[in-house]
XYZ file of C-alpha atoms in Angstrom:
226
model
C 13.848 59.594 -9.828
C 17.118 57.752 -10.434
C 17.308 55.837 -13.692
C 17.367 52.036 -13.670
C 20.851 50.529 -13.568
C 22.253 47.650 -15.594
C 23.540 45.624 -12.639
C 23.577 45.411 -8.839
C 27.214 46.479 -9.079
C 26.035 49.931 -10.198
C 24.411 50.376 -6.785
C 27.595 49.810 -4.785
C 28.632 52.948 -2.920
C 27.013 56.374 -2.619
C 25.362 55.100 0.566
C 23.250 57.517 2.644
C 24.106 59.084 5.980
C 21.467 59.574 8.665
C 21.489 61.620 11.854
C 21.273 59.650 15.106
C 19.130 62.032 17.147
C 19.370 60.401 20.583
C 23.147 60.073 20.421
C 23.413 63.621 19.095
C 21.401 64.850 22.085
C 23.385 62.756 24.536
C 26.768 64.032 23.350
C 25.709 67.564 22.419
C 26.939 67.284 18.856
C 25.753 65.943 15.511
C 26.271 62.178 15.231
C 25.691 60.505 11.867
C 25.765 56.892 10.692
C 26.981 55.876 7.245
C 24.525 53.192 6.114
C 26.818 50.694 4.414
C 24.141 48.049 4.837
C 22.337 49.688 1.934
C 24.940 48.287 -0.469
C 23.433 45.428 -2.514
C 25.507 42.841 -0.632
C 24.389 44.465 2.643
C 27.874 45.472 3.808
C 30.840 47.754 3.232
C 32.713 44.762 1.766
C 30.980 45.305 -1.585
C 33.229 48.323 -2.125
C 36.357 46.405 -1.178
C 35.687 43.393 -3.376
C 34.607 45.454 -6.367
C 37.764 47.558 -6.262
C 40.036 44.530 -5.887
C 38.361 42.788 -8.820
C 38.377 45.941 -10.965
C 42.112 46.401 -10.366
C 42.861 42.732 -11.087
C 40.889 42.957 -14.347
C 42.766 46.085 -15.436
C 46.058 44.339 -14.723
C 45.022 41.363 -16.882
C 45.001 38.892 -13.993
C 41.443 37.633 -14.610
C 39.608 35.952 -17.482
C 35.820 35.873 -17.392
C 34.370 32.391 -17.515
C 37.777 30.917 -16.714
C 39.249 32.486 -13.571
C 38.414 31.248 -10.081
C 38.529 33.881 -7.359
C 39.448 32.604 -3.909
C 39.224 34.247 -0.510
C 39.378 33.474 3.214
C 36.393 35.182 4.784
C 34.323 35.173 7.954
C 31.247 35.928 5.864
C 30.666 39.430 4.513
C 33.581 39.543 2.084
C 32.723 36.030 0.949
C 29.148 37.057 0.197
C 30.251 40.181 -1.696
C 32.795 38.144 -3.646
C 30.258 35.462 -4.553
C 27.749 38.105 -5.655
C 30.171 40.038 -7.858
C 31.683 36.843 -9.307
C 28.186 35.692 -10.292
C 27.570 38.995 -12.075
C 30.997 39.250 -13.714
C 31.214 35.598 -14.776
C 33.905 34.207 -12.483
C 34.019 31.017 -10.450
C 34.319 31.552 -6.716
C 35.710 29.604 -3.757
C 35.282 30.888 -0.203
C 37.282 29.359 2.655
C 35.302 29.967 5.821
C 35.635 28.927 9.469
C 33.429 26.086 10.657
C 31.895 28.334 13.331
C 30.200 30.514 10.682
C 26.417 30.445 10.784
C 24.483 28.152 8.467
C 22.621 31.196 7.153
C 25.867 32.843 6.061
C 27.178 29.690 4.433
C 23.911 28.997 2.621
C 23.674 32.591 1.367
C 27.149 32.351 -0.183
C 26.354 28.953 -1.683
C 23.115 30.317 -3.161
C 25.197 32.737 -5.235
C 27.053 29.829 -6.832
C 30.232 29.857 -4.770
C 31.954 26.745 -3.483
C 32.434 26.675 0.294
C 35.494 25.134 1.967
C 34.939 24.721 5.727
C 38.088 25.153 7.817
C 38.643 24.565 11.553
C 38.304 27.679 13.708
C 40.506 26.560 16.599
C 43.838 26.752 14.761
C 46.428 29.491 14.355
C 46.591 31.541 11.154
C 49.785 29.822 10.016
C 48.358 26.321 10.500
C 47.999 24.529 7.124
C 44.328 23.860 7.968
C 43.457 27.512 8.724
C 41.181 29.309 6.318
C 44.047 31.641 5.344
C 46.441 28.833 4.451
C 43.650 26.837 2.790
C 42.840 29.759 0.489
C 46.529 30.235 -0.284
C 47.005 26.541 -1.048
C 43.934 26.336 -3.286
C 45.071 29.376 -5.246
C 48.226 27.450 -6.169
C 46.591 24.183 -7.216
C 43.438 25.413 -9.001
C 44.030 26.424 -12.616
C 43.562 30.135 -13.368
C 42.984 30.926 -9.696
C 43.365 34.372 -8.159
C 43.638 34.853 -4.385
C 41.901 38.094 -3.375
C 43.800 38.197 -0.041
C 41.918 41.148 1.450
C 44.155 41.334 4.532
C 47.250 42.197 2.497
C 45.732 43.639 -0.681
C 46.184 47.425 -0.714
C 43.291 47.720 -3.167
C 41.164 47.050 -0.071
C 42.328 50.314 1.506
C 42.207 52.165 -1.823
C 38.512 51.365 -2.250
C 37.686 53.470 0.797
C 40.245 56.154 0.039
C 38.619 56.618 -3.374
C 34.946 56.295 -2.437
C 33.868 56.057 1.217
C 36.152 58.812 2.486
C 35.156 61.359 -0.189
C 31.474 60.526 0.334
C 31.731 61.219 4.071
C 33.548 64.493 3.423
C 30.932 65.626 0.915
C 27.926 64.461 2.931
C 29.130 66.354 6.018
C 30.094 69.376 3.895
C 33.616 69.062 5.260
C 32.447 69.510 8.862
C 33.308 66.006 10.047
C 35.507 66.121 13.180
C 35.542 62.478 14.336
C 35.462 59.101 12.595
C 34.539 55.921 14.476
C 34.984 52.727 12.477
C 35.326 48.994 13.132
C 38.767 47.559 12.400
C 38.086 44.250 10.607
C 40.929 43.923 8.048
C 41.933 47.562 8.612
C 41.142 48.575 5.040
C 37.973 50.540 5.756
C 39.225 52.656 8.648
C 42.644 53.194 7.015
C 41.287 54.209 3.615
C 38.642 56.556 4.997
C 40.954 58.196 7.527
C 43.706 58.637 4.924
C 41.336 60.668 2.754
C 39.786 62.631 5.617
C 43.125 63.521 7.208
C 44.368 64.826 3.875
C 41.406 67.208 4.048
C 41.819 68.022 7.744
C 44.677 66.505 9.738
C 42.897 67.312 13.012
C 40.070 64.826 12.419
C 40.062 62.304 15.275
C 39.918 58.631 14.257
C 38.826 55.853 16.612
C 39.138 52.218 15.504
C 36.770 49.822 17.289
C 37.596 46.137 17.594
C 35.727 43.247 19.173
C 36.533 41.048 22.140
C 38.688 38.110 21.078
C 40.130 39.751 17.970
C 43.826 39.624 17.101
C 44.287 43.403 17.103
C 42.431 44.005 20.377
C 44.593 41.421 22.124
C 47.766 42.939 20.642
C 46.734 46.488 21.595
C 46.134 45.467 25.217
C 49.023 43.041 25.754
C 51.621 43.670 23.048
C 51.353 39.993 22.118
C 50.232 38.819 18.692
C 47.896 35.847 19.159
C 46.467 34.316 15.973
C 44.589 31.473 17.655
């Protein structure tokens, strides 16, 4: 039996993998799912946020009880950030689009974070967008730190250092294909960087949803941030 931990943070990572028997039968190969929903914040974003905060702390950018961490998030990163800020003793502001569900917003609020609702029908560079709102608030709030997951390489490094090695070990180095959602790009990039260093022939497929910026760009060559 595993010993009791001191904090929810101690349960981030080391998530299980489980065989998907029907898919394995259908495709004639072993198909496994990495259960990132078993992280305490219920998503892979726990890893990302924890690594970004850890790095910022080591670099002296944060002061417990004083610093306010700010992020633009569609939900999961915001929840992970609010959870870890509550545990570590930081204030938290999450800029989120007005189309986010009430359940998501209320869950983040319940962890003590302040929510800033931003219009969803504007481009990323619009001053009212959740990106620009987070950037602006980080400049006017004292002792603020903008997590900025889309451009923070500590996002990618979290998965290079943890998720990738876990997958390699759990498959005993037999993994041949990785299928991952795109999101900010940190998860698929970090995992594939580690796995391809182990075996450059591993095939990586990034999955993106209808209406996303990257899917539109991949299909048309046009970058649409609306």
